[in-house]
mmCIF file of C-alpha atoms in Angstrom:
data_model
loop_
_atom_site.group_PDB
_atom_site.id
_atom_site.type_symbol
_atom_site.label_atom_id
_atom_site.label_comp_id
_atom_site.label_asym_id
_atom_site.label_seq_id
_atom_site.Cartn_x
_atom_site.Cartn_y
_atom_site.Cartn_z
ATOM 1 C CA MET A 1 0.156 -0.170 -0.082
ATOM 2 C CA ALA A 2 0.911 3.946 -0.599
ATOM 3 C CA GLY A 3 -0.103 5.124 2.222
ATOM 4 C CA PRO A 4 0.321 4.971 5.812
ATOM 5 C CA LEU A 5 -1.537 1.880 7.125
ATOM 6 C CA ARG A 6 0.195 -1.743 5.342
ATOM 7 C CA VAL A 7 -2.640 -5.409 5.543
ATOM 8 C CA GLU A 8 -2.223 -7.309 8.496
ATOM 9 C CA HIS A 9 -2.421 -10.716 6.616
ATOM 10 C CA ASP A 10 -2.050 -12.507 10.052
ATOM 11 C CA VAL A 11 -5.565 -12.291 11.376
ATOM 12 C CA GLU A 12 -5.087 -13.898 14.600
ATOM 13 C CA VAL A 13 -3.023 -11.069 16.013
ATOM 14 C CA ALA A 14 -6.903 -9.823 17.044
ATOM 15 C CA ARG A 15 -9.312 -12.670 17.727
ATOM 16 C CA TRP A 16 -8.282 -11.752 21.132
ATOM 17 C CA VAL A 17 -11.366 -8.602 20.391
ATOM 18 C CA GLN A 18 -13.569 -10.895 18.852
ATOM 19 C CA GLU A 19 -13.194 -13.734 21.881
ATOM 20 C CA ALA A 20 -13.546 -10.781 24.533
ATOM 21 C CA LEU A 21 -16.781 -9.367 22.662
ATOM 22 C CA ARG A 22 -19.849 -10.380 24.166
ATOM 23 C CA ASP A 23 -22.306 -12.036 22.173
ATOM 24 C CA ASP A 24 -25.361 -8.983 23.290
ATOM 25 C CA PHE A 25 -26.728 -5.866 22.630
ATOM 26 C CA SER A 26 -24.636 -4.372 25.502
ATOM 27 C CA VAL A 27 -21.447 -1.898 24.965
ATOM 28 C CA SER A 28 -19.567 -4.912 25.587
ATOM 29 C CA ALA A 29 -20.594 -5.958 22.201
ATOM 30 C CA VAL A 30 -18.677 -3.386 20.269
ATOM 31 C CA VAL A 31 -15.278 -3.078 22.865
ATOM 32 C CA PRO A 32 -14.261 -5.598 24.796
ATOM 33 C CA PRO A 33 -15.017 -4.563 28.357
ATOM 34 C CA ILE A 34 -11.834 -5.051 29.823
ATOM 35 C CA LEU A 35 -10.732 -0.983 30.383
ATOM 36 C CA GLN A 36 -11.267 1.238 33.094
ATOM 37 C CA ALA A 37 -14.063 3.591 31.606
ATOM 38 C CA TYR A 38 -16.004 4.250 28.261
ATOM 39 C CA ALA A 39 -17.426 6.947 26.968
ATOM 40 C CA ARG A 40 -19.635 7.192 23.516
ATOM 41 C CA ILE A 41 -19.233 10.107 20.767
ATOM 42 C CA LEU A 42 -22.948 10.965 19.393
ATOM 43 C CA HIS A 43 -22.039 11.450 15.559
ATOM 44 C CA PRO A 44 -21.962 14.921 14.507
ATOM 45 C CA ALA A 45 -26.365 15.639 13.012
ATOM 46 C CA THR A 46 -26.803 17.195 9.786
ATOM 47 C CA LEU A 47 -29.051 20.357 8.934
ATOM 48 C CA ASP A 48 -29.848 21.811 5.398
ATOM 49 C CA VAL A 49 -31.037 24.942 5.028
ATOM 50 C CA THR A 50 -32.050 25.948 1.132
ATOM 51 C CA THR A 51 -29.918 28.867 -0.550
ATOM 52 C CA ASP A 52 -30.451 31.352 -2.865
ATOM 53 C CA GLU A 53 -29.058 29.038 -5.736
ATOM 54 C CA THR A 54 -30.115 27.219 -7.888
ATOM 55 C CA ASP A 55 -27.823 24.038 -9.522
ATOM 56 C CA ALA A 56 -28.156 23.120 -13.333
ATOM 57 C CA TRP A 57 -31.204 21.446 -13.347
ATOM 58 C CA GLY A 58 -33.280 24.532 -11.623
ATOM 59 C CA ASN A 59 -33.536 22.644 -8.177
ATOM 60 C CA GLN A 60 -32.898 24.295 -5.060
ATOM 61 C CA ARG A 61 -28.982 24.619 -3.611
ATOM 62 C CA PHE A 62 -28.601 23.250 0.122
ATOM 63 C CA GLU A 63 -26.394 24.552 2.379
ATOM 64 C CA SER A 64 -24.995 21.520 5.525
ATOM 65 C CA ARG A 65 -23.831 22.224 8.656
ATOM 66 C CA GLU A 66 -23.247 20.420 11.600
ATOM 67 C CA ILE A 67 -25.574 20.283 15.085
ATOM 68 C CA THR A 68 -25.303 18.298 17.746
ATOM 69 C CA TRP A 69 -27.582 16.510 18.983
ATOM 70 C CA ALA A 70 -28.974 19.135 21.596
ATOM 71 C CA GLU A 71 -29.344 21.355 19.459
ATOM 72 C CA ALA A 72 -31.504 19.090 17.230
ATOM 73 C CA ALA A 73 -33.538 18.469 20.210
ATOM 74 C CA GLU A 74 -33.949 22.902 20.764
ATOM 75 C CA LEU A 75 -35.177 22.371 17.287
ATOM 76 C CA ILE A 76 -38.151 20.046 16.654
ATOM 77 C CA GLY A 77 -38.408 19.223 20.857
ATOM 78 C CA ASP A 78 -39.063 16.246 22.661
ATOM 79 C CA ARG A 79 -39.104 13.480 20.337
ATOM 80 C CA ALA A 80 -41.028 9.920 21.339
ATOM 81 C CA GLY A 81 -38.139 7.499 20.446
ATOM 82 C CA ARG A 82 -38.911 3.786 18.263
ATOM 83 C CA SER A 83 -40.126 0.725 19.940
ATOM 84 C CA GLN A 84 -37.548 -0.772 18.874
ATOM 85 C CA PRO A 85 -34.533 1.237 17.590
ATOM 86 C CA TYR A 86 -31.137 0.369 16.214
ATOM 87 C CA THR A 87 -29.418 3.693 15.827
ATOM 88 C CA ALA A 88 -29.594 5.846 19.502
ATOM 89 C CA TRP A 89 -30.534 8.641 17.331
ATOM 90 C CA LEU A 90 -34.181 7.154 16.363
ATOM 91 C CA ALA A 91 -33.977 6.117 20.286
ATOM 92 C CA ARG A 92 -34.116 9.160 20.644
ATOM 93 C CA PHE A 93 -36.111 11.185 18.015
ATOM 94 C CA GLY A 94 -37.909 8.312 16.223
ATOM 95 C CA GLU A 95 -37.699 9.492 12.703
ATOM 96 C CA GLN A 96 -34.166 9.829 10.419
ATOM 97 C CA GLN A 97 -35.052 12.935 9.122
ATOM 98 C CA PHE A 98 -37.220 15.933 9.772
ATOM 99 C CA GLU A 99 -38.576 18.957 7.365
ATOM 100 C CA MET A 100 -37.688 22.259 9.282
ATOM 101 C CA PRO A 101 -38.231 25.701 7.701
ATOM 102 C CA GLY A 102 -36.723 26.119 4.610
ATOM 103 C CA GLY A 103 -34.289 22.717 5.274
ATOM 104 C CA TRP A 104 -34.263 19.583 6.869
ATOM 105 C CA LEU A 105 -32.637 18.248 10.259
ATOM 106 C CA ASN A 106 -30.632 14.415 9.027
ATOM 107 C CA GLU A 107 -29.485 11.988 10.759
ATOM 108 C CA PRO A 108 -25.894 11.419 11.412
ATOM 109 C CA HIS A 109 -23.344 9.500 9.426
ATOM 110 C CA GLN A 110 -23.125 5.527 10.348
ATOM 111 C CA GLY A 111 -21.328 2.713 10.048
ATOM 112 C CA ASP A 112 -17.644 4.087 10.544
ATOM 113 C CA ILE A 113 -16.860 6.944 12.776
ATOM 114 C CA PRO A 114 -16.634 10.440 10.176
ATOM 115 C CA LEU A 115 -13.171 11.575 9.739
ATOM 116 C CA SER A 116 -13.001 15.121 11.436
ATOM 117 C CA LEU A 117 -13.969 13.172 14.427
ATOM 118 C CA LEU A 118 -11.241 9.880 14.631
ATOM 119 C CA THR A 119 -8.816 13.033 13.889
ATOM 120 C CA GLU A 120 -9.789 15.075 16.497
ATOM 121 C CA VAL A 121 -9.876 11.912 18.945
ATOM 122 C CA ALA A 122 -6.282 10.376 17.583
ATOM 123 C CA ALA A 123 -4.941 13.751 18.473
ATOM 124 C CA LEU A 124 -6.058 13.387 22.267
ATOM 125 C CA LEU A 125 -4.802 9.814 22.423
ATOM 126 C CA LEU A 126 -2.129 10.810 21.021
ATOM 127 C CA ASP A 127 -1.469 13.856 24.035
ATOM 128 C CA GLU A 128 -2.761 11.291 26.684
ATOM 129 C CA HIS A 129 -0.241 8.138 25.891
ATOM 130 C CA GLY A 130 1.838 8.784 23.188
ATOM 131 C CA ASP A 131 3.027 7.923 19.559
ATOM 132 C CA ALA A 132 1.691 3.495 19.037
ATOM 133 C CA ASP A 133 1.344 1.095 16.951
ATOM 134 C CA VAL A 134 -1.925 0.244 15.938
ATOM 135 C CA LEU A 135 -4.502 -2.158 14.615
ATOM 136 C CA ALA A 136 -7.218 -0.530 12.795
ATOM 137 C CA ALA A 137 -10.126 -3.117 11.097
ATOM 138 C CA VAL A 138 -12.115 -1.938 8.579
ATOM 139 C CA TRP A 139 -15.321 -3.254 6.867
ATOM 140 C CA GLU A 140 -14.747 -5.413 3.867
ATOM 141 C CA GLY A 141 -18.263 -3.630 2.603
ATOM 142 C CA SER A 142 -19.143 0.186 1.733
ATOM 143 C CA GLY A 143 -17.355 0.337 -1.026
ATOM 144 C CA LEU A 144 -13.968 -1.774 -0.550
ATOM 145 C CA ASP A 145 -16.393 -4.871 -2.195
ATOM 146 C CA THR A 146 -17.035 -3.814 -5.176
ATOM 147 C CA THR A 147 -17.934 -7.298 -6.281
ATOM 148 C CA SER A 148 -21.299 -6.627 -4.140
ATOM 149 C CA THR A 149 -21.611 -2.766 -4.789
ATOM 150 C CA GLY A 150 -23.125 -1.459 -7.502
ATOM 151 C CA VAL A 151 -22.876 1.758 -9.184
ATOM 152 C CA PHE A 152 -24.624 4.453 -11.142
ATOM 153 C CA ALA A 153 -23.872 6.312 -13.792
ATOM 154 C CA TRP A 154 -26.609 9.239 -15.423
ATOM 155 C CA SER A 155 -26.473 10.471 -18.562
ATOM 156 C CA PRO A 156 -28.084 14.047 -20.136
ATOM 157 C CA ASP A 157 -30.756 13.469 -23.023
ATOM 158 C CA ASP A 158 -29.170 16.067 -25.565
ATOM 159 C CA GLY A 159 -30.964 14.151 -28.300
ATOM 160 C CA MET A 160 -28.860 11.480 -28.408
ATOM 161 C CA THR A 161 -31.317 7.941 -29.818
ATOM 162 C CA ALA A 162 -31.698 5.169 -27.232
ATOM 163 C CA ALA A 163 -29.098 2.807 -28.759
ATOM 164 C CA GLN A 164 -26.618 5.778 -28.517
ATOM 165 C CA ARG A 165 -27.705 6.611 -25.214
ATOM 166 C CA LYS A 166 -27.503 2.966 -23.974
ATOM 167 C CA LEU A 167 -23.863 2.637 -25.014
ATOM 168 C CA ARG A 168 -23.217 6.142 -22.653
ATOM 169 C CA LEU A 169 -24.657 5.254 -20.272
ATOM 170 C CA ALA A 170 -22.907 1.539 -20.457
ATOM 171 C CA GLU A 171 -20.090 3.726 -20.533
ATOM 172 C CA LEU A 172 -20.433 6.118 -18.247
ATOM 173 C CA GLN A 173 -21.109 2.920 -15.888
ATOM 174 C CA SER A 174 -17.787 1.087 -16.611
ATOM 175 C CA ALA A 175 -15.722 4.308 -16.244
ATOM 176 C CA ALA A 176 -17.613 4.490 -13.045
ATOM 177 C CA TYR A 177 -16.742 0.767 -11.825
ATOM 178 C CA ALA A 178 -13.473 1.666 -12.945
ATOM 179 C CA ALA A 179 -12.578 4.365 -10.464
ATOM 180 C CA GLN A 180 -14.388 2.812 -7.468
ATOM 181 C CA LEU A 181 -11.970 -0.837 -8.234
ATOM 182 C CA ALA A 182 -9.071 1.748 -8.325
ATOM 183 C CA SER A 183 -9.777 3.118 -4.804
ATOM 184 C CA VAL A 184 -9.384 0.037 -3.753
ATOM 185 C CA ASP A 185 -5.705 -0.846 -2.446
ATOM 186 C CA PRO A 186 -4.859 -4.092 -4.537
ATOM 187 C CA ASP A 187 -3.451 -5.411 -1.195
ATOM 188 C CA VAL A 188 -7.080 -4.915 0.395
ATOM 189 C CA ARG A 189 -8.432 -6.455 -2.674
ATOM 190 C CA LEU A 190 -6.445 -9.500 -1.765
ATOM 191 C CA ALA A 191 -6.471 -9.721 2.036
ATOM 192 C CA MET A 192 -10.928 -10.129 1.478
ATOM 193 C CA GLU A 193 -10.119 -12.617 -1.625
ATOM 194 C CA ARG A 194 -7.904 -14.632 0.676
ATOM 195 C CA GLN A 195 -10.912 -14.313 3.455
ATOM 196 C CA GLU A 196 -8.136 -12.867 6.276
ATOM 197 C CA VAL A 197 -10.748 -10.878 7.542
ATOM 198 C CA LEU A 198 -11.701 -10.321 11.162
ATOM 199 C CA GLY A 199 -15.507 -11.013 12.405
ATOM 200 C CA LEU A 200 -16.475 -9.008 14.192
ATOM 201 C CA PRO A 201 -18.344 -9.628 17.143
ATOM 202 C CA ARG A 202 -17.916 -13.441 14.916
ATOM 203 C CA GLU A 203 -17.305 -14.406 11.872
ATOM 204 C CA HIS A 204 -19.934 -14.530 8.659
ATOM 205 C CA GLY A 205 -23.050 -12.175 8.835
ATOM 206 C CA GLY A 206 -21.030 -10.385 6.230
ATOM 207 C CA ARG A 207 -19.549 -9.019 8.454
ATOM 208 C CA GLY A 208 -15.617 -9.349 8.110
ATOM 209 C CA HIS A 209 -12.836 -6.218 8.130
ATOM 210 C CA VAL A 210 -9.571 -6.135 6.591
ATOM 211 C CA LEU A 211 -6.861 -5.858 9.529
ATOM 212 C CA LEU A 212 -4.104 -2.258 8.811
ATOM 213 C CA HIS A 213 -1.010 -1.454 10.668
ATOM 214 C CA GLY A 214 0.318 1.773 11.452
ATOM 215 C CA ARG A 215 0.975 4.355 13.535
ATOM 216 C CA LEU A 216 -1.526 6.049 15.733
ATOM 217 C CA SER A 217 0.052 9.358 14.333
ATOM 218 C CA ALA A 218 -1.162 8.614 10.885
ATOM 219 C CA PHE A 219 -4.666 9.639 11.408
ATOM 220 C CA THR A 220 -4.164 12.831 13.398
ATOM 221 C CA ASP A 221 -3.770 13.989 9.644
ATOM 222 C CA PRO A 222 -7.009 14.179 7.773
ATOM 223 C CA ALA A 223 -4.629 12.836 4.774
ATOM 224 C CA TRP A 224 -4.629 9.839 5.683
ATOM 225 C CA GLU A 225 -7.506 9.100 3.847
ATOM 226 C CA ARG A 226 -7.026 10.047 0.472
ATOM 227 C CA ALA A 227 -3.761 7.782 0.180
ATOM 228 C CA ALA A 228 -4.519 5.070 2.162
ATOM 229 C CA GLY A 229 -6.889 2.415 -0.533
ATOM 230 C CA LEU A 230 -9.907 2.201 0.989
ATOM 231 C CA GLY A 231 -12.220 3.555 -1.351
ATOM 232 C CA TRP A 232 -11.426 7.687 -0.896
ATOM 233 C CA ARG A 233 -13.045 9.027 -4.310
ATOM 234 C CA GLU A 234 -13.496 13.029 -4.255
ATOM 235 C CA ASP A 235 -17.038 12.857 -6.701
ATOM 236 C CA TRP A 236 -18.748 10.913 -3.635
ATOM 237 C CA PRO A 237 -20.243 12.802 -0.733
ATOM 238 C CA HIS A 238 -19.002 10.725 1.681
ATOM 239 C CA PRO A 239 -15.460 10.299 0.664
ATOM 240 C CA GLY A 240 -13.013 6.741 1.528
ATOM 241 C CA ARG A 241 -13.895 4.895 4.899
ATOM 242 C CA THR A 242 -12.620 4.798 8.698
ATOM 243 C CA PRO A 243 -11.536 2.506 11.404
ATOM 244 C CA ASN A 244 -14.799 0.396 12.680
ATOM 245 C CA LEU A 245 -11.582 -0.616 15.477
ATOM 246 C CA LEU A 246 -8.141 0.925 16.085
ATOM 247 C CA TRP A 247 -6.300 0.146 19.129
ATOM 248 C CA PRO A 248 -2.433 -0.438 20.495
ATOM 249 C CA THR A 249 -0.948 -3.500 19.728
ATOM 250 C CA GLU A 250 1.024 -3.703 22.339
ATOM 251 C CA PRO A 251 0.511 -4.928 25.382
ATOM 252 C CA HIS A 252 -1.159 -7.676 23.035
ATOM 253 C CA ALA A 253 -4.752 -8.166 24.383
ATOM 254 C CA SER A 254 -4.176 -5.951 27.488
ATOM 255 C CA PRO A 255 -4.089 -2.049 25.158
ATOM 256 C CA ALA A 256 -4.668 0.908 27.123
ATOM 257 C CA TRP A 257 -7.264 2.337 25.179
ATOM 258 C CA MET A 258 -9.569 1.295 22.065
ATOM 259 C CA VAL A 259 -12.221 3.192 19.766
ATOM 260 C CA ALA A 260 -15.004 1.122 18.378
ATOM 261 C CA THR A 261 -17.632 2.155 15.058
ATOM 262 C CA ASP A 262 -20.280 -0.715 15.081
ATOM 263 C CA LEU A 263 -21.268 -0.872 11.428
ATOM 264 C CA ASP A 264 -25.162 0.090 11.922
ATOM 265 C CA LEU A 265 -24.475 2.744 14.811
ATOM 266 C CA ASP A 266 -24.421 6.775 14.701
ATOM 267 C CA THR A 267 -22.060 6.862 17.872
ATOM 268 C CA THR A 268 -18.612 6.089 18.552
ATOM 269 C CA LEU A 269 -17.721 4.386 21.445
ATOM 270 C CA ILE A 270 -14.287 4.523 23.362
ATOM 271 C CA GLY A 271 -12.661 2.208 26.193
ATOM 272 C CA GLY A 272 -9.657 3.707 28.535
ATOM 273 C CA SER A 273 -8.328 4.694 31.891
ATOM 274 C CA ALA A 274 -11.021 6.756 33.540
ATOM 275 C CA ARG A 275 -8.591 9.942 33.173
ATOM 276 C CA LEU A 276 -8.709 9.294 29.169
ATOM 277 C CA ILE A 277 -12.772 9.383 29.120
ATOM 278 C CA GLY A 278 -12.833 11.842 31.966
ATOM 279 C CA ARG A 279 -10.848 13.970 29.014
ATOM 280 C CA VAL A 280 -13.004 12.607 26.216
ATOM 281 C CA LEU A 281 -16.396 13.918 27.959
ATOM 282 C CA ALA A 282 -14.043 17.252 28.725
ATOM 283 C CA HIS A 283 -13.603 17.709 25.413
ATOM 284 C CA PRO A 284 -15.054 21.065 23.467
ATOM 285 C CA SER A 285 -15.607 19.161 19.987
ATOM 286 C CA PHE A 286 -16.585 15.854 21.254
ATOM 287 C CA GLU A 287 -20.000 15.437 22.199
ATOM 288 C CA ALA A 288 -20.177 12.631 24.346
ATOM 289 C CA GLU A 289 -21.268 10.409 27.289
ATOM 290 C CA ARG A 290 -20.614 8.052 29.939
ATOM 291 C CA VAL A 291 -21.925 4.894 29.060
ATOM 292 C CA LEU A 292 -20.831 0.977 30.967
ATOM 293 C CA PRO A 293 -20.009 -2.099 29.383
ATOM 294 C CA THR A 294 -23.626 -3.828 30.511
ATOM 295 C CA ASP A 295 -24.949 -0.736 28.777
ATOM 296 C CA PRO A 296 -27.532 -1.172 25.717
ATOM 297 C CA LEU A 297 -25.989 -0.538 22.510
ATOM 298 C CA VAL A 298 -28.912 2.086 21.929
#
């Protein structure tokens, strides 16, 4: 790989993580219950507000900005969450999207930690514990596995015949697929082809994760994502992937901290010392709350 990370083909070095996870719907199903304290960072929601501009088709343009869950609650008032929510956002607000005067309030990003948030978390960990060799587990889906990911391409109607339009669409789809394939490092693809992936929390069920080896300091520079070979595409609304699990390699099976984002969650869990979690809770860039290993995920 050309970037700051290298594929770890021996997934057995991380088998202890899988074995330490609990088979339930608690915090311990995502982060092993081996650390002193835990916190949950809420991924920012997005507020889209209309502008005076329109796009090439005459549609209203929106301006987006991130907002906290507390700000969202002020905008939409008290809400009754779903009785069987599958994300923390739905547990609190009941709906994924809300129409607002002049715009929309949208649920947070889920599936992996937002790049800007990871950058801040890595900087805090570096300040608290210093640099370290780390392992990062990245889900093999969502743009990495191109064999099971559809590619959409659109061709404008500019006077072409039906046959010409069909051919043009096929060309655009082929180019889009090639660009998607090129965005994933060959060594990452090789690991997936050989099934050198770690199931989290268990094998099968489509939850295989590629292991990557690097230094914590690499994640403090958001530019790492462009060179990581994890599906980064400048033309995609959510380019690239970030780790679903990150932890220092030493001491083995007894890390000082762990950072985890489940495939289906809109929050990131952090485990570590009481001092570290205290800093997470007090950090001005995080909207965080203390949790216990036995607390429900949502």
